[in-house]
Amino acid sequence: MSTYDDWQAAASKEVKGKDLNWETPEGITVKPLYTAADVSEDPGLPGFAPFTRGVRASMYAGRPWTIRQYAGFSTAEESNAFYRRNLAAGQKGLSVAFDLATHRGYDSDHPRVVGDVGKAGVAIDTVEDMKILFDGIPLDQMSVSMTMNGAVIPVLAFFIVAGEEQGVPVEQLDGTIQNDILKEFMVRNTYIYPPEPSMRIISDIFAFTSQKMPKFNSISISGYHMQEAGATQVQELAFTIADGMEYVKYGVASGLDIDRFAGRLSFFFAIGMNFFMEVAKLRAARVLWHRVMTQLGAKDERSKMLRTHCQTSGVSLTEQDPYNNVIRTTIEAMAAMLGGTQSLHTNALDEAIALPTDFSARIARNTQIVIQEETGMTKVVDPLGGSYYVEALTKELVDKAWEIIERVEAEGGMAKAVAAGWPKAMIEEAAAARQARVDRAEDVIVGVNKYRLPNEDLLETLEVDNAKVREGQIARIAAVKAARDEAKCQAALKALTEGTTNGGNLLELAVEAARQRATLGEISAAMEATFGRYGTTPTPVKGIYGSAYEFDRRWAQVVEGVEAVERRLGRKPKLLVAKMGQDGHDRGANVIASAFADMGFDVVSGPLFQTPEETVVLALDSGVDVVGASSLAAGHKTLIPELIHRLREAGRSDIKVIAGGVIPPQDYDFLRDAGVQGIYGPGSNVVECAADVLRLLGHNMPPAGEGW
């Protein structure tokens, strides 16, 4: 019989001594061959502790995962029609996406949300909106998942009251509320209140739901947004489990029995393109959760059972050659399935640049249906269990994630770690390193940095008329306020404010305010009166790009260009990276800030959630040459032209305005006509972006490839 040494000699001869080991971004060395010698632990059987191979003994052989599509846009009426079409076509559960105004606790008539209403989700201001959203969808028969964190109290209150008025008692409501505020402070930033009162809100929701909503999952602990923000799979895994530990500890500290509420916790992970890493990650997550819940004192095995929803990666989708996204999503869906997810959302091919159309959503949904119905993959429980590679990789992920979890616990738990800022910094370093690898084509993305098409076909994309949606929402808010008993409504809001200090259950108080037709903004403001509104300014990492490009000639050309502009101006060229509107996703903005600073620009990172007026004031006060507007939530056609208009009003049309992020190519001419001088969509090479900015500043920058 051949030995491992025999194989190694044969392989080395075939590749002429080339090292076939692969170092992953997680710091895991992946070998080209795994054998029984690499597997040190028995993973057990599906349905039995520690649930490595799945939380149910029969898994998909007994019942396939739930097909969900995360969707919401424009008005409640439009979203309801979309949901009903999807349900008729085979979707099994609803996952609601709310617009950013709703996420941040503002009614649609608030001046800070002019460009955000209805753009990246559905606008929900009142109970009436929520009732329309689920019109014709029986809430006693449909599982509803709601991605909501900052405004979780009014949104869940509206859902409960909408159910009541549909004739569904609160005990029969089935679904999940995300309610995961710690990851908001790390990566997604759709928070409202500071960390401590935010954790109090979570404890109140645990208490209410454990007593009154036995079918409802009170939290979905989310790693998804961490990976989307640039985290490695080890970081996503470790920080997600650590977040879950923190929530459990807060629940217990508030007087709840751990086994009373822990079984209603669920998780949410991203599934990217590293296929086997993602399979192993879900298996490792179940092992880790069983371990930590045992340590926290849970006795019921259900409390130790990690159940998860998954979503295919949005970051892996590309604007370039977008039909490749169908392939990417299929591969990611298979990884989620083989890892043992309980439900799954598959992204549509056009989501790198816009909201999905009916056409693209159908392909995404059918991806799951084909896997379930045509492939036979559901017939065997954990078909990759026993794979030498998968078992070894699962163990590696458990061990590396546990190291991070132990650091979190040694420093006082995840809330303190988030306050200290090191998890966010760790993720941002990983994001910058990833972008540098992509820009250097070390990480291949087909159609972007390799096999690029000479000409791109434009996709037909869905566009929301923001002004029309906002106008309709404002009218409905006015009608609701005119029809309500104002005295009863104000009394309910006053009781909610008092509940922030006297220990009343905030969700219970908000449900009463919702019954009296208080708006989402009013309910949020009633708590903000005591808690305050939290704000932060990004602090991008330094040195990641510079070290990655140390010997790169094009990088050196750009650095020389920056130095030339500095000599001409008598100072470094200055860039303001601006995040306008209520979009808190700051990965792209932080990557640009980090890279441009490493290239020698003087970079000002603006606070999140600015208005165009505030951005202009900061630009003038900072003396910048360029404003870079980062847009990921479709507000670019409203906010960026307003920014340019106000710069011109201030007599500073000399300040260049550039734009980057999720911007459909169809909108480029509109933005150029408005005065935008550089547009950099998904997949843009950051070094070439800097070269283009230098040209805008009058430097004769050679094209890429010249003088190398």
XYZ file of C-alpha atoms in Angstrom:
708
model
C 0.000 0.000 0.000
C 1.235 3.481 -0.848
C 2.218 5.752 2.007
C 1.815 9.501 2.506
C 5.529 9.862 1.770
C 5.022 8.042 -1.531
C 2.239 10.468 -2.457
C 4.347 13.480 -1.462
C 7.225 12.334 -3.656
C 4.906 11.713 -6.613
C 3.156 15.069 -6.247
C 6.443 16.955 -5.853
C 7.743 15.364 -9.039
C 4.576 16.350 -10.945
C 4.789 20.004 -9.924
C 8.592 20.194 -10.000
C 8.917 20.814 -6.272
C 6.372 23.648 -6.086
C 4.878 24.111 -2.593
C 1.197 23.157 -2.874
C 0.250 24.385 0.598
C -2.172 27.315 0.671
C -2.319 29.978 3.401
C -5.857 31.310 3.902
C -6.682 34.829 5.122
C -7.654 33.178 8.422
C -4.058 32.070 8.918
C -4.898 28.411 8.261
C -2.419 26.399 6.219
C -4.412 24.188 3.865
C -2.561 21.128 2.638
C -3.120 19.614 -0.819
C -4.013 16.213 0.682
C -5.738 15.139 3.885
C -5.793 11.634 5.342
C -7.176 9.879 8.394
C -4.097 11.049 10.306
C -5.439 14.637 10.104
C -8.718 13.788 11.861
C -8.422 13.666 15.632
C -12.052 13.846 16.810
C -15.245 11.915 16.136
C -17.862 14.446 14.965
C -20.688 12.298 16.335
C -24.071 11.898 14.672
C -26.602 14.422 13.362
C -29.151 15.487 15.959
C -26.876 14.696 18.905
C -24.533 16.917 20.940
C -22.427 18.804 20.066
C -24.456 18.915 16.815
C -21.400 19.132 14.542
C -23.260 17.232 11.842
C -26.582 19.048 12.184
C -29.252 19.982 14.709
C -31.789 17.397 13.537
C -31.200 13.686 13.128
C -32.901 13.546 9.730
C -31.874 17.041 8.516
C -32.999 17.610 4.908
C -33.860 13.955 4.365
C -36.766 14.662 6.714
C -37.496 18.252 5.752
C -35.494 20.644 3.548
C -34.346 24.040 4.725
C -36.750 26.989 4.498
C -36.425 29.027 1.314
C -36.440 32.708 2.226
C -35.935 35.800 0.097
C -34.827 38.975 1.879
C -36.843 41.710 0.235
C -38.504 45.035 0.800
C -38.538 48.235 -1.207
C -40.539 51.353 -1.843
C -43.946 51.240 -0.143
C -45.728 48.606 1.911
C -48.109 48.079 -1.025
C -45.277 47.400 -3.502
C -43.475 45.078 -1.098
C -46.665 43.182 -0.269
C -47.308 42.527 -3.970
C -43.701 41.327 -4.386
C -44.016 38.987 -1.375
C -47.231 37.481 -2.655
C -45.741 36.810 -6.088
C -42.718 35.128 -4.484
C -44.830 32.991 -2.155
C -46.917 31.828 -5.098
C -43.682 30.831 -6.871
C -42.345 28.588 -4.116
C -40.888 30.802 -1.386
C -41.699 29.443 2.093
C -40.916 32.282 4.519
C -40.729 36.064 4.461
C -37.605 38.084 5.272
C -38.357 41.794 5.474
C -35.856 44.488 4.492
C -36.636 47.917 5.930
C -35.425 51.211 4.533
C -32.689 53.121 6.319
C -35.006 55.786 7.687
C -36.925 53.038 9.485
C -33.716 51.388 10.713
C -32.530 54.635 12.248
C -35.816 55.446 13.981
C -36.914 58.346 11.770
C -40.335 58.854 10.241
C -40.332 59.468 6.492
C -41.101 63.160 6.993
C -37.877 63.787 8.940
C -35.475 66.188 7.158
C -32.461 63.876 7.709
C -33.902 61.070 5.555
C -34.836 62.885 2.345
C -32.696 60.583 0.171
C -33.338 57.333 2.046
C -37.090 56.751 2.118
C -38.050 53.505 0.371
C -34.668 53.144 -1.344
C -32.940 50.151 0.262
C -35.969 48.570 1.876
C -39.603 49.221 2.671
C -40.659 52.374 4.512
C -42.607 51.598 7.689
C -43.821 54.597 9.711
C -47.041 53.338 11.294
C -49.087 50.287 12.227
C -51.093 50.977 9.070
C -47.944 50.443 6.985
C -47.279 47.134 8.742
C -50.866 45.962 8.186
C -50.581 46.729 4.462
C -47.203 44.949 4.302
C -48.857 41.679 5.398
C -52.240 42.155 3.766
C -53.486 38.793 2.526
C -50.584 36.976 4.239
C -51.942 35.114 7.301
C -49.523 35.745 10.167
C -50.668 32.608 12.013
C -49.402 30.521 9.066
C -46.337 32.417 7.832
C -42.901 32.612 9.417
C -41.668 36.211 9.206
C -38.043 37.231 9.653
C -37.374 40.940 10.169
C -33.901 42.418 9.834
C -34.186 45.190 12.389
C -31.881 46.315 15.177
C -31.904 50.027 15.978
C -35.687 50.570 15.789
C -36.433 47.039 16.972
C -38.919 48.180 19.632
C -41.395 50.062 17.382
C -41.055 47.579 14.494
C -41.773 44.565 16.696
C -44.605 46.479 18.388
C -46.146 47.257 14.984
C -45.839 43.577 13.987
C -47.611 42.467 17.167
C -50.439 44.986 16.722
C -50.781 44.168 13.006
C -51.192 40.528 14.029
C -53.789 41.424 16.652
C -55.803 43.416 14.134
C -55.532 40.551 11.639
C -57.057 38.335 14.324
C -53.823 36.546 15.245
C -53.004 36.511 18.958
C -49.430 37.280 19.946
C -48.873 33.659 21.042
C -49.297 32.445 17.455
C -46.861 34.820 15.769
C -43.986 32.886 14.228
C -40.669 34.236 13.022
C -37.472 36.036 14.005
C -36.380 39.572 14.784
C -32.669 40.241 14.248
C -32.290 42.412 17.376
C -28.467 42.097 17.284
C -27.121 45.485 18.293
C -23.509 44.560 19.115
C -22.667 43.819 15.487
C -24.196 47.184 14.572
C -21.581 48.935 16.690
C -18.897 46.814 15.014
C -19.788 46.920 11.322
C -23.256 47.867 10.096
C -23.916 51.013 12.177
C -27.729 51.181 12.005
C -27.883 51.823 15.741
C -29.872 54.561 17.464
C -29.030 54.499 21.165
C -25.708 53.993 23.012
C -24.587 50.435 23.841
C -25.899 50.138 27.422
C -29.529 51.166 26.777
C -29.426 49.133 23.563
C -28.588 46.039 25.604
C -31.430 46.907 27.994
C -33.799 46.883 25.015
C -32.626 43.391 24.058
C -33.226 42.100 27.595
C -36.758 43.558 27.578
C -37.497 41.828 24.261
C -36.180 38.529 25.672
C -38.477 38.907 28.687
C -41.579 39.800 26.648
C -41.147 37.128 23.987
C -40.227 34.334 26.422
C -43.465 35.003 28.312
C -45.850 35.750 25.438
C -44.400 34.616 22.078
C -43.369 30.940 22.374
C -43.033 30.475 18.582
C -40.962 33.613 17.994
C -37.152 33.853 17.909
C -36.211 36.925 19.930
C -32.793 37.477 18.359
C -30.825 36.442 15.282
C -27.174 36.809 16.174
C -25.546 37.945 12.987
C -22.123 37.263 11.586
C -23.341 38.057 8.079
C -22.585 41.749 8.225
C -19.141 41.068 9.686
C -18.046 39.020 6.690
C -19.641 41.570 4.368
C -17.584 44.258 6.134
C -14.405 42.286 5.457
C -14.046 39.872 8.388
C -12.342 36.557 7.812
C -14.430 33.470 8.503
C -12.583 32.946 11.804
C -13.398 36.506 12.891
C -17.018 36.165 11.785
C -17.327 32.906 13.680
C -15.612 34.078 16.870
C -17.305 37.452 17.216
C -20.753 36.037 16.396
C -20.484 33.364 19.074
C -19.049 35.932 21.513
C -21.995 38.255 20.776
C -24.357 35.381 21.530
C -22.610 34.749 24.854
C -23.010 38.404 25.794
C -26.721 38.420 25.018
C -27.275 35.304 27.094
C -25.380 36.827 30.014
C -27.491 39.995 29.829
C -30.665 37.930 29.743
C -29.624 35.958 32.806
C -28.545 39.152 34.605
C -32.014 40.622 33.983
C -33.530 37.701 35.900
C -34.445 35.300 33.094
C -33.862 31.557 33.384
C -31.308 30.599 30.725
C -33.272 27.576 29.525
C -36.440 29.672 29.316
C -35.159 31.914 26.527
C -31.954 30.434 25.065
C -33.805 27.953 22.882
C -35.373 30.863 20.986
C -32.041 32.361 19.963
C -30.979 31.892 16.353
C -27.984 32.863 14.240
C -27.306 34.359 10.819
C -24.131 33.728 8.824
C -22.743 34.896 5.490
C -21.737 32.292 2.939
C -18.886 33.400 0.693
C -16.875 31.794 -2.062
C -14.398 29.752 0.014
C -16.604 26.680 -0.322
C -15.148 24.209 2.174
C -14.309 26.946 4.677
C -17.981 27.933 4.753
C -19.146 24.335 5.175
C -16.704 23.863 8.043
C -17.657 27.241 9.582
C -21.280 26.221 10.131
C -20.181 22.909 11.646
C -17.680 24.717 13.897
C -20.332 27.231 14.974
C -22.535 24.441 16.318
C -19.610 22.944 18.270
C -18.677 26.317 19.756
C -22.242 27.245 20.741
C -22.735 23.927 22.500
C -19.491 24.530 24.388
C -20.273 28.068 25.504
C -23.868 27.345 26.494
C -22.694 24.411 28.602
C -20.224 26.752 30.307
C -22.955 29.357 30.869
C -25.056 26.806 32.746
C -27.680 25.703 30.224
C -29.149 22.285 30.991
C -31.656 21.833 28.161
C -29.984 20.486 25.012
C -32.236 22.758 22.939
C -30.532 25.742 24.579
C -27.173 24.462 23.319
C -28.360 23.840 19.757
C -27.239 26.471 17.250
C -29.860 27.035 14.565
C -28.979 29.384 11.739
C -30.231 31.256 8.742
C -27.707 31.910 5.987
C -27.468 34.341 3.104
C -25.174 34.127 0.134
C -22.596 36.897 -0.019
C -23.397 40.323 -1.365
C -19.741 41.351 -1.446
C -18.872 38.455 -3.761
C -21.308 39.784 -6.378
C -19.798 41.923 -9.120
C -21.023 44.727 -11.320
C -18.741 43.447 -14.091
C -19.885 40.407 -16.102
C -22.858 40.105 -13.724
C -24.223 36.778 -14.989
C -21.262 35.187 -13.228
C -23.152 36.108 -10.061
C -25.649 33.316 -10.754
C -22.756 30.847 -10.607
C -21.351 32.401 -7.445
C -24.699 32.302 -5.681
C -25.245 28.655 -6.653
C -21.864 27.638 -5.223
C -22.538 29.567 -2.021
C -26.028 28.071 -1.692
C -24.535 24.579 -1.932
C -22.013 25.430 0.798
C -24.803 26.632 3.097
C -26.802 23.479 2.416
C -23.831 21.149 2.959
C -22.987 23.048 6.154
C -26.469 22.389 7.540
C -28.339 25.710 7.512
C -31.984 25.860 8.657
C -33.028 28.529 6.159
C -31.403 30.318 3.261
C -31.642 33.483 1.196
C -29.952 33.500 -2.204
C -28.900 36.889 -3.555
C -29.993 38.001 -7.001
C -27.487 38.570 -9.803
C -28.097 42.339 -9.942
C -27.731 43.099 -6.227
C -24.181 44.419 -6.678
C -25.706 47.539 -8.227
C -29.432 47.715 -7.426
C -32.488 46.133 -5.851
C -33.462 42.813 -7.463
C -36.031 42.728 -10.234
C -38.716 40.034 -10.422
C -36.591 38.365 -13.115
C -33.403 38.198 -11.038
C -35.244 37.289 -7.807
C -36.868 34.341 -9.602
C -33.460 32.981 -10.679
C -32.135 33.391 -7.126
C -35.129 31.624 -5.609
C -35.085 28.848 -8.222
C -31.428 28.201 -7.365
C -32.625 26.804 -4.044
C -35.598 24.986 -5.511
C -33.402 23.233 -8.094
C -30.952 22.123 -5.376
C -33.842 20.802 -3.282
C -35.864 19.188 -6.057
C -33.441 18.067 -8.778
C -30.039 17.151 -7.380
C -30.668 14.467 -4.769
C -28.427 16.425 -2.382
C -31.093 16.440 0.325
C -31.389 12.645 0.444
C -28.296 12.130 2.622
C -27.719 13.694 6.039
C -24.410 15.631 6.214
C -22.898 14.174 3.022
C -19.514 15.828 3.676
C -19.264 14.441 7.206
C -16.230 12.196 7.459
C -14.308 14.084 4.793
C -10.757 14.246 6.099
C -10.439 17.823 4.881
C -13.781 19.037 6.219
C -13.246 17.439 9.641
C -9.711 18.855 9.924
C -10.862 22.296 8.785
C -13.756 22.253 11.257
C -11.298 21.569 14.091
C -8.966 24.366 12.897
C -11.837 26.848 12.861
C -13.031 25.817 16.316
C -9.544 26.245 17.777
C -8.758 29.579 16.102
C -12.168 31.076 16.906
C -11.877 29.875 20.506
C -8.619 31.832 20.892
C -10.461 35.044 19.987
C -13.432 34.170 22.208
C -11.098 33.600 25.153
C -9.533 37.026 24.578
C -13.011 38.606 24.526
C -13.943 36.913 27.795
C -10.621 37.778 29.436
C -11.301 41.447 28.674
C -14.786 41.432 30.191
C -17.082 40.289 27.404
C -18.156 41.450 23.981
C -19.816 44.709 25.052
C -16.517 45.897 26.540
C -14.562 44.628 23.530
C -16.866 46.561 21.191
C -16.478 49.690 23.335
C -12.690 49.260 23.204
C -12.911 49.046 19.406
C -10.483 46.215 18.734
C -12.915 43.811 17.015
C -13.899 46.562 14.552
C -10.234 47.411 13.934
C -9.411 43.741 13.369
C -12.195 43.443 10.777
C -11.150 46.660 9.027
C -7.569 45.407 8.760
C -8.849 42.195 7.167
C -11.025 44.220 4.761
C -8.113 46.411 3.662
C -5.880 43.369 3.210
C -8.565 41.654 1.115
C -9.024 44.696 -1.118
C -5.271 44.921 -1.647
C -5.155 41.248 -2.691
C -8.008 41.819 -5.151
C -6.397 44.945 -6.584
C -3.158 43.005 -7.079
C -5.102 40.034 -8.586
C -3.739 37.732 -5.877
C -7.369 36.886 -5.121
C -8.923 36.237 -8.526
C -12.402 37.552 -9.276
C -13.491 36.360 -12.696
C -14.623 39.235 -14.881
C -13.082 41.854 -12.582
C -9.334 41.349 -12.244
C -9.058 38.419 -14.661
C -10.940 37.482 -17.849
C -12.365 41.016 -18.008
C -14.840 41.654 -20.830
C -13.888 44.407 -23.301
C -17.461 45.746 -23.138
C -20.090 45.281 -20.449
C -23.788 44.854 -21.220
C -26.054 46.967 -19.028
C -28.503 45.118 -16.806
C -32.049 46.367 -16.525
C -32.344 47.372 -12.874
C -35.144 48.282 -10.501
C -35.302 51.935 -9.465
C -37.448 53.430 -6.727
C -38.892 56.931 -7.120
C -37.724 58.211 -3.759
C -39.603 61.523 -3.946
C -42.900 59.836 -4.810
C -42.561 57.240 -2.037
C -41.699 59.888 0.544
C -44.646 62.041 -0.510
C -47.030 59.097 -0.067
C -45.549 58.163 3.314
C -45.862 61.727 4.596
C -49.524 61.755 3.575
C -50.183 58.485 5.413
C -48.424 59.712 8.564
C -50.618 62.825 8.513
C -53.783 60.734 8.042
C -52.873 58.406 10.934
C -52.159 61.326 13.252
C -55.402 63.063 12.281
C -57.486 59.955 13.015
C -55.976 58.961 16.391
C -56.979 59.963 19.908
C -54.128 62.391 20.509
C -54.450 62.437 24.286
C -54.275 58.646 24.555
C -51.345 58.535 22.142
C -49.343 61.139 24.058
C -50.106 59.389 27.346
C -48.773 56.110 25.934
C -45.621 57.851 24.680
C -45.124 59.521 28.080
C -45.438 56.119 29.772
C -42.800 54.740 27.395
C -40.368 57.535 28.266
C -40.991 56.928 31.969
C -40.397 53.213 31.388
C -36.813 53.959 30.375
C -36.089 54.946 33.975
C -38.651 53.093 36.130
C -37.924 49.582 34.810
C -41.051 49.053 32.755
C -40.833 46.592 29.850
C -40.152 48.821 26.851
C -41.653 46.467 24.263
C -44.871 46.113 26.258
C -45.121 49.894 26.604
C -44.389 50.364 22.896
C -47.142 47.901 21.937
C -49.634 50.119 23.761
C -48.237 53.204 22.013
C -48.585 51.411 18.674
C -52.217 50.555 19.475
C -52.772 54.282 19.998
C -51.177 54.911 16.571
C -47.920 56.477 17.689
C -45.503 56.554 14.753
C -42.146 54.790 14.572
C -40.336 58.112 14.909
C -42.399 59.094 17.947
C -41.791 55.783 19.714
C -38.065 56.021 18.993
C -37.943 59.639 20.174
C -39.762 58.737 23.400
C -36.843 56.465 24.319
C -34.215 58.801 22.857
C -35.394 61.464 25.316
C -33.678 59.428 28.052
C -31.140 57.317 26.205
C -29.798 59.902 23.742
C -28.693 59.173 20.153
C -25.334 57.531 19.553
C -22.884 58.812 16.951
C -19.392 57.943 15.804
C -16.701 58.961 13.333
C -14.803 56.208 11.480
C -11.095 55.782 12.254
C -9.666 53.813 9.313
C -6.664 51.552 9.793
C -3.226 52.497 8.506
C -0.345 50.702 6.837
C -2.181 47.695 5.369
C -2.099 48.934 1.779
C 1.403 50.337 2.031
C 2.860 47.030 3.179
C 0.960 45.055 0.521
C 2.249 47.316 -2.279
C 5.777 47.829 -0.985
C 7.449 46.780 -4.261
C 4.639 47.610 -6.706
C 5.648 49.999 -9.498
C 2.167 51.394 -10.134
C 1.808 52.133 -6.433
C 5.174 53.924 -6.572
C 3.937 56.010 -9.534
C 0.868 57.099 -7.584
C 2.930 57.942 -4.496
C 5.271 59.998 -6.688
C 2.213 61.746 -8.160
C 0.901 62.609 -4.702
C 4.323 64.014 -3.775
C 4.364 66.101 -6.966
C 0.932 67.582 -6.185
C 2.122 68.258 -2.624
C 5.115 70.211 -3.941
C 2.852 72.254 -6.216
C 0.218 73.001 -3.546
C 2.640 73.395 -0.667
C 0.666 70.764 1.235
C -0.666 67.257 0.738
C -3.742 66.857 -1.496
C -6.726 66.582 0.826
C -9.682 64.192 0.470
C -12.883 64.152 2.507
C -14.516 60.709 2.539
C -18.199 61.459 3.138
C -21.034 59.161 4.206
C -24.292 61.013 3.602
C -27.744 59.748 4.441
C -28.580 56.988 6.876
C -26.475 54.220 5.303
C -24.048 52.962 7.936
C -22.157 50.438 5.799
C -18.688 51.949 5.908
C -16.443 49.183 4.548
C -15.893 50.883 1.206
C -15.411 54.326 2.736
C -12.894 53.000 5.237
C -10.969 51.044 2.604
C -10.673 54.181 0.458
C -9.622 56.284 3.444
C -7.019 53.715 4.491
C -5.556 53.254 1.007
C -5.457 56.952 0.089
C -3.796 57.798 3.417
C -1.153 55.134 2.784
C -0.535 56.695 -0.646
C 0.166 60.065 0.964
C -3.160 61.913 0.728
C -4.344 63.917 3.724
C -7.624 62.121 4.426
C -10.537 63.381 6.496
C -13.088 60.689 7.410
C -16.442 62.366 7.903
C -18.939 61.232 10.549
C -21.600 58.763 9.519
C -25.154 59.904 8.694
C -24.336 63.411 7.468
C -26.656 65.599 5.439
C -25.260 67.286 2.295
C -25.304 70.591 4.196
C -23.175 69.156 7.009
C -20.766 67.630 4.498
C -20.260 70.995 2.812
C -19.528 72.672 6.152
C -16.954 69.980 6.980
C -15.390 70.231 3.505
C -15.006 74.003 3.803
C -13.743 73.909 7.386
C -11.218 71.181 6.498
C -9.948 72.894 3.339
C -10.274 69.807 1.136
C -9.570 69.531 -2.573
C -11.857 66.561 -3.194
C -15.020 65.174 -1.614
C -15.503 61.441 -2.121
C -19.134 60.464 -1.555
C -19.622 56.800 -0.653
C -23.068 55.443 -1.494
C -24.348 51.914 -0.916
C -28.048 52.510 -0.407
C -29.305 54.135 -3.624
C -29.450 57.686 -2.266
C -26.816 58.922 -4.723
C -29.254 60.600 -7.138
C -30.651 62.764 -4.353
C -27.764 63.389 -1.970
C -24.768 63.902 -4.287
C -26.419 66.513 -6.576
C -27.529 68.362 -3.425
C -23.927 68.318 -2.168
C -22.638 69.771 -5.460
C -25.388 72.409 -5.500
C -24.458 73.587 -1.999
C -20.728 73.674 -2.800
C -21.520 75.920 -5.754
C -23.741 78.103 -3.580
C -20.780 78.497 -1.215
C -18.611 79.624 -4.135
C -16.486 76.468 -4.060
C -17.178 74.762 -7.344
C -13.411 74.216 -7.483
C -13.754 71.388 -4.936
C -13.945 68.178 -6.963
C -16.733 65.706 -6.154
C -16.243 62.011 -6.856
C -18.560 59.095 -6.065
C -18.086 55.430 -5.304
C -20.021 52.413 -4.146
C -23.139 50.670 -5.381
C -24.102 52.905 -8.277
C -25.781 51.410 -11.379
C -23.937 52.313 -14.617
C -27.257 53.668 -15.920
C -26.913 56.475 -13.362
C -23.397 57.534 -14.363
C -24.517 60.099 -16.972
C -27.014 61.584 -14.509
C -24.264 62.057 -11.931
C -21.793 63.439 -14.466
C -24.407 65.946 -15.644
C -24.866 66.944 -12.005
C -21.148 67.687 -11.752
C -19.577 64.455 -10.457
C -16.059 64.238 -11.926
C -15.138 60.646 -11.077
C -17.316 57.564 -10.538
C -15.897 54.320 -9.154
C -18.296 51.397 -8.955
C -17.910 47.936 -7.410
C -14.710 46.208 -8.533
C -12.779 49.438 -9.102
C -9.052 49.145 -8.458
C -8.276 51.495 -5.560
C -4.800 52.400 -6.830
C -6.247 53.369 -10.219
C -8.926 55.413 -8.441
C -6.143 57.379 -6.752
C -4.381 57.835 -10.098
C -7.596 59.246 -11.555
C -8.021 61.660 -8.632
C -4.485 62.924 -9.241
C -5.462 63.656 -12.856
C -8.475 65.636 -11.572
C -6.035 67.639 -9.454
C -3.986 68.510 -12.554
C -1.190 65.971 -12.319
C -0.090 64.345 -15.588
C -0.485 60.785 -14.345
C 0.712 58.113 -16.827
C -1.835 55.435 -17.754
C -1.560 52.073 -16.020
C 1.273 50.009 -17.458
C 3.337 52.915 -18.782
C 6.870 53.293 -17.469
C 6.828 49.977 -15.612
